[in-house]
Backbone as a chain_set.jsonl record, in Angstrom:
{"seq": "MNEAAIFEQVHGILRDVLKRDVPLQLTTDFRRDLHLDSLKLLELVVAIENHFEISLEPGDEAALSTVGDVVRFLATRVTK", "coords": {"N": [[117.656, -6.817, -85.689], [119.186, -4.934, -83.172], [122.487, -3.492, -82.568], [123.159, -3.339, -79.847], [121.626, -5.34, -78.635], [122.665, -7.562, -79.943], [125.312, -7.43, -79.003], [124.913, -8.027, -76.257], [124.028, -10.667, -76.475], [126.26, -11.9, -77.668], [128.051, -11.516, -75.585], [126.917, -13.198, -73.643], [127.217, -15.678, -74.949], [129.993, -15.838, -75.037], [130.548, -15.947, -72.301], [129.47, -18.476, -71.761], [131.131, -20.122, -73.356], [133.681, -19.642, -72.259], [133.185, -20.271, -69.679], [133.117, -18.495, -67.592], [132.649, -15.141, -66.379], [133.463, -12.314, -68.266], [134.743, -9.021, -68.586], [133.542, -6.995, -71.172], [134.073, -4.955, -74.036], [133.388, -3.147, -77.035], [135.824, -2.898, -78.237], [137.324, -4.987, -77.305], [139.736, -7.396, -77.847], [139.881, -10.663, -79.054], [142.129, -12.424, -79.04], [144.339, -10.879, -77.997], [143.32, -9.489, -75.676], [141.602, -11.302, -74.357], [142.989, -13.607, -74.51], [142.453, -15.898, -76.087], [142.96, -19.042, -77.499], [143.482, -20.879, -80.603], [141.708, -23.058, -80.554], [139.72, -22.299, -78.67], [138.78, -20.036, -79.988], [137.658, -21.211, -82.267], [135.67, -22.716, -81.026], [134.115, -20.615, -80.041], [133.303, -19.39, -82.46], [131.736, -21.446, -83.586], [129.736, -21.624, -81.637], [128.572, -19.087, -81.909], [127.669, -19.236, -84.562], [125.771, -21.295, -84.298], [123.988, -20.191, -82.39], [123.007, -17.84, -83.65], [122.106, -18.89, -85.958], [123.535, -18.914, -88.449], [126.021, -19.187, -91.061], [129.432, -18.878, -91.202], [131.668, -17.813, -93.692], [134.804, -19.172, -94.855], [136.723, -17.027, -95.134], [135.604, -15.023, -93.587], [136.1, -15.291, -90.83], [138.733, -14.423, -90.368], [138.563, -11.666, -90.379], [137.345, -11.005, -88.042], [138.3, -9.964, -85.288], [137.807, -8.524, -82.998], [135.327, -7.852, -80.445], [133.574, -5.89, -81.334], [133.904, -6.144, -84.128], [132.622, -8.594, -84.547], [130.022, -8.021, -83.647], [129.212, -5.987, -85.465], [129.414, -7.437, -87.865], [127.476, -9.446, -87.427], [125.211, -7.833, -87.222], [124.688, -7.183, -89.821], [123.79, -9.515, -90.863], [121.965, -10.926, -89.305], [118.569, -11.633, -88.791], [116.678, -12.085, -86.882]], "CA": [[118.166, -6.813, -84.325], [120.148, -3.842, -83.052], [123.828, -3.872, -82.128], [123.193, -3.509, -78.386], [121.08, -6.669, -78.355], [123.662, -8.531, -80.422], [126.425, -7.372, -78.053], [124.528, -8.777, -75.053], [123.984, -12.091, -76.806], [127.648, -12.331, -77.848], [128.622, -11.567, -74.233], [126.414, -14.427, -73.04], [127.865, -16.812, -75.617], [131.386, -15.861, -74.582], [130.516, -16.455, -70.916], [129.245, -19.917, -71.837], [132.31, -20.77, -73.935], [134.805, -19.526, -71.322], [132.714, -20.743, -68.376], [133.361, -17.428, -66.618], [132.247, -13.829, -66.871], [134.578, -11.446, -68.636], [134.287, -7.686, -68.979], [133.677, -6.804, -72.618], [133.784, -3.708, -74.73], [133.453, -3.382, -78.475], [137.232, -2.936, -78.644], [137.986, -6.16, -76.732], [140.333, -8.288, -78.841], [139.777, -12.041, -78.569], [143.461, -13.002, -78.767], [145.179, -10.023, -77.156], [142.728, -9.144, -74.389], [140.998, -12.462, -73.695], [143.974, -14.695, -74.61], [141.834, -17.093, -76.64], [143.774, -19.768, -78.461], [142.751, -21.273, -81.806], [140.62, -23.971, -80.21], [138.653, -21.507, -78.048], [138.2, -19.189, -81.033], [136.806, -22.082, -83.073], [134.5, -23.015, -80.195], [133.311, -19.397, -80.03], [132.705, -19.228, -83.786], [130.679, -22.453, -83.719], [128.643, -21.227, -80.743], [127.916, -17.93, -82.524], [126.936, -19.737, -85.724], [124.602, -22.043, -83.819], [123.048, -19.293, -81.717], [122.392, -16.904, -84.592], [121.668, -19.676, -87.117], [124.22, -18.433, -89.646], [127.258, -19.894, -91.381], [130.497, -17.98, -91.615], [132.517, -18.283, -94.781], [136.18, -19.285, -94.364], [137.399, -15.742, -95.063], [134.96, -14.132, -92.613], [136.689, -15.417, -89.497], [139.971, -13.653, -90.285], [138.258, -10.246, -90.177], [136.616, -10.848, -86.782], [139.274, -10.065, -84.204], [137.302, -7.862, -81.79], [133.892, -8.001, -80.173], [132.898, -4.962, -82.238], [133.892, -6.75, -85.459], [131.59, -9.636, -84.541], [128.708, -7.368, -83.516], [128.895, -5.33, -86.74], [129.215, -8.503, -88.835], [126.182, -10.068, -87.166], [124.153, -6.851, -87.48], [124.391, -7.184, -91.263], [123.328, -10.847, -91.297], [120.94, -11.51, -88.424], [117.263, -11.049, -89.042], [115.783, -12.368, -85.75]], "C": [[119.233, -5.722, -84.234], [121.469, -4.324, -82.439], [123.92, -4.076, -80.619], [122.682, -4.888, -77.996], [122.049, -7.76, -78.798], [124.839, -8.586, -79.463], [126.105, -8.202, -76.806], [124.5, -10.276, -75.312], [125.39, -12.655, -77.003], [128.328, -12.45, -76.487], [128.183, -12.861, -73.532], [127.055, -15.67, -73.639], [129.301, -16.946, -75.144], [131.479, -16.362, -73.146], [130.358, -17.974, -70.913], [130.48, -20.663, -72.34], [133.473, -20.774, -72.941], [134.482, -20.067, -69.933], [133.099, -19.788, -67.247], [132.911, -16.113, -67.237], [133.492, -13.013, -67.173], [134.023, -10.07, -68.987], [134.542, -7.487, -70.476], [133.36, -5.384, -73.021], [133.841, -4.027, -76.214], [134.892, -3.51, -78.957], [137.99, -4.148, -78.092], [138.438, -7.09, -77.85], [140.355, -9.712, -78.279], [141.135, -12.646, -78.222], [144.25, -12.171, -77.748], [144.6, -9.82, -75.76], [142.183, -10.353, -73.629], [141.882, -13.701, -73.758], [143.35, -16.001, -75.108], [142.785, -17.735, -77.636], [142.892, -20.204, -79.628], [141.556, -22.161, -81.495], [139.441, -23.217, -79.59], [137.992, -20.579, -79.072], [137.26, -19.999, -81.917], [135.533, -22.422, -82.312], [133.552, -21.812, -80.155], [132.595, -19.197, -81.362], [131.543, -20.199, -83.967], [129.476, -22.078, -82.851], [127.867, -20.045, -81.319], [127.097, -18.373, -83.735], [125.658, -20.457, -85.294], [123.55, -21.112, -83.218], [122.286, -18.412, -82.71], [121.911, -17.58, -85.879], [122.21, -19.113, -88.423], [125.409, -19.353, -89.901], [128.276, -18.863, -91.838], [131.259, -18.627, -92.755], [133.943, -18.336, -94.263], [136.911, -17.951, -94.231], [136.837, -14.795, -94.014], [135.675, -14.131, -91.273], [137.931, -14.562, -89.329], [139.72, -12.182, -89.978], [137.586, -9.977, -88.84], [137.558, -11.01, -85.597], [138.814, -9.39, -82.908], [135.815, -8.135, -81.62], [133.098, -7.099, -81.12], [132.824, -5.491, -83.662], [132.769, -7.768, -85.57], [130.202, -9.006, -84.505], [128.302, -6.725, -84.844], [128.624, -6.366, -87.84], [127.826, -9.119, -88.67], [125.028, -9.116, -87.479], [123.76, -6.827, -88.95], [123.771, -8.497, -91.719], [122.188, -11.441, -90.49], [119.609, -10.82, -88.657], [116.296, -11.281, -87.887], [115.479, -11.107, -84.992]], "O": [[120.082, -5.603, -85.118], [121.55, -5.414, -81.872], [124.695, -4.917, -80.163], [123.251, -5.534, -77.116], [122.227, -8.762, -78.105], [125.32, -9.672, -79.139], [126.935, -8.991, -76.354], [124.905, -11.065, -74.458], [125.682, -13.764, -76.556], [129.099, -13.383, -76.26], [128.998, -13.534, -72.9], [127.396, -16.608, -72.918], [129.769, -18.053, -74.878], [132.39, -17.119, -72.811], [131.03, -18.674, -70.155], [130.832, -21.715, -71.808], [134.168, -21.779, -72.795], [135.375, -20.294, -69.117], [133.367, -20.2, -66.118], [132.806, -15.988, -68.457], [134.459, -13.031, -66.411], [132.965, -9.96, -69.607], [135.629, -7.779, -70.974], [132.509, -4.713, -72.436], [134.31, -5.1, -76.594], [135.153, -4.157, -79.971], [139.174, -4.317, -78.382], [137.641, -7.516, -78.686], [140.801, -9.931, -77.153], [141.263, -13.319, -77.199], [144.76, -12.702, -76.762], [145.313, -9.963, -74.768], [142.288, -10.42, -72.404], [141.574, -14.722, -73.143], [143.676, -17.079, -74.611], [143.345, -17.065, -78.504], [141.692, -19.929, -79.64], [140.501, -22.023, -82.116], [138.289, -23.469, -79.945], [136.781, -20.363, -79.024], [136.182, -19.524, -82.276], [134.443, -22.417, -82.883], [132.334, -21.974, -80.226], [131.408, -18.871, -81.386], [130.48, -19.81, -84.45], [128.331, -22.202, -83.286], [126.64, -20.005, -81.226], [125.961, -17.935, -83.912], [124.592, -20.241, -85.871], [122.361, -21.238, -83.511], [121.068, -18.263, -82.614], [121.378, -16.924, -86.774], [121.466, -18.866, -89.372], [125.756, -20.188, -89.066], [128.016, -18.075, -92.746], [131.465, -19.841, -92.775], [134.274, -17.617, -93.32], [137.664, -17.773, -93.273], [137.521, -13.862, -93.594], [135.836, -13.081, -90.652], [138.162, -14.026, -88.245], [140.57, -11.52, -89.382], [137.283, -8.824, -88.532], [137.608, -12.072, -84.977], [139.369, -9.655, -81.841], [135.141, -8.591, -82.544], [132.064, -7.509, -81.646], [131.81, -5.317, -84.338], [132.049, -7.802, -86.567], [129.311, -9.415, -85.25], [127.171, -6.902, -85.297], [127.713, -6.191, -88.649], [127.092, -9.291, -89.643], [123.979, -9.552, -87.952], [122.626, -6.488, -89.287], [123.276, -8.587, -92.843], [121.517, -12.364, -90.951], [119.526, -9.593, -88.714], [115.194, -10.732, -87.898], [114.743, -11.142, -84.006]]}, "num_chains": 1, "name": "protein.A"}
């Protein structure tokens, strides 16, 4: 799956989690730009894991602070 397709899917997941549409770029930071707290970040991580049928390791989450980080991470692990 290419990064553009992953980006669109992550955007859809984020819309579902936040229950609103948000403008996204690869540089969008979840905490700084979208003001997600720990609970919303956990909800987002779980939704991404479920959607892409993957499991993040405990250390993985710390390195995923922007949309681009998530897209690049998923591009290396998603085979659908």
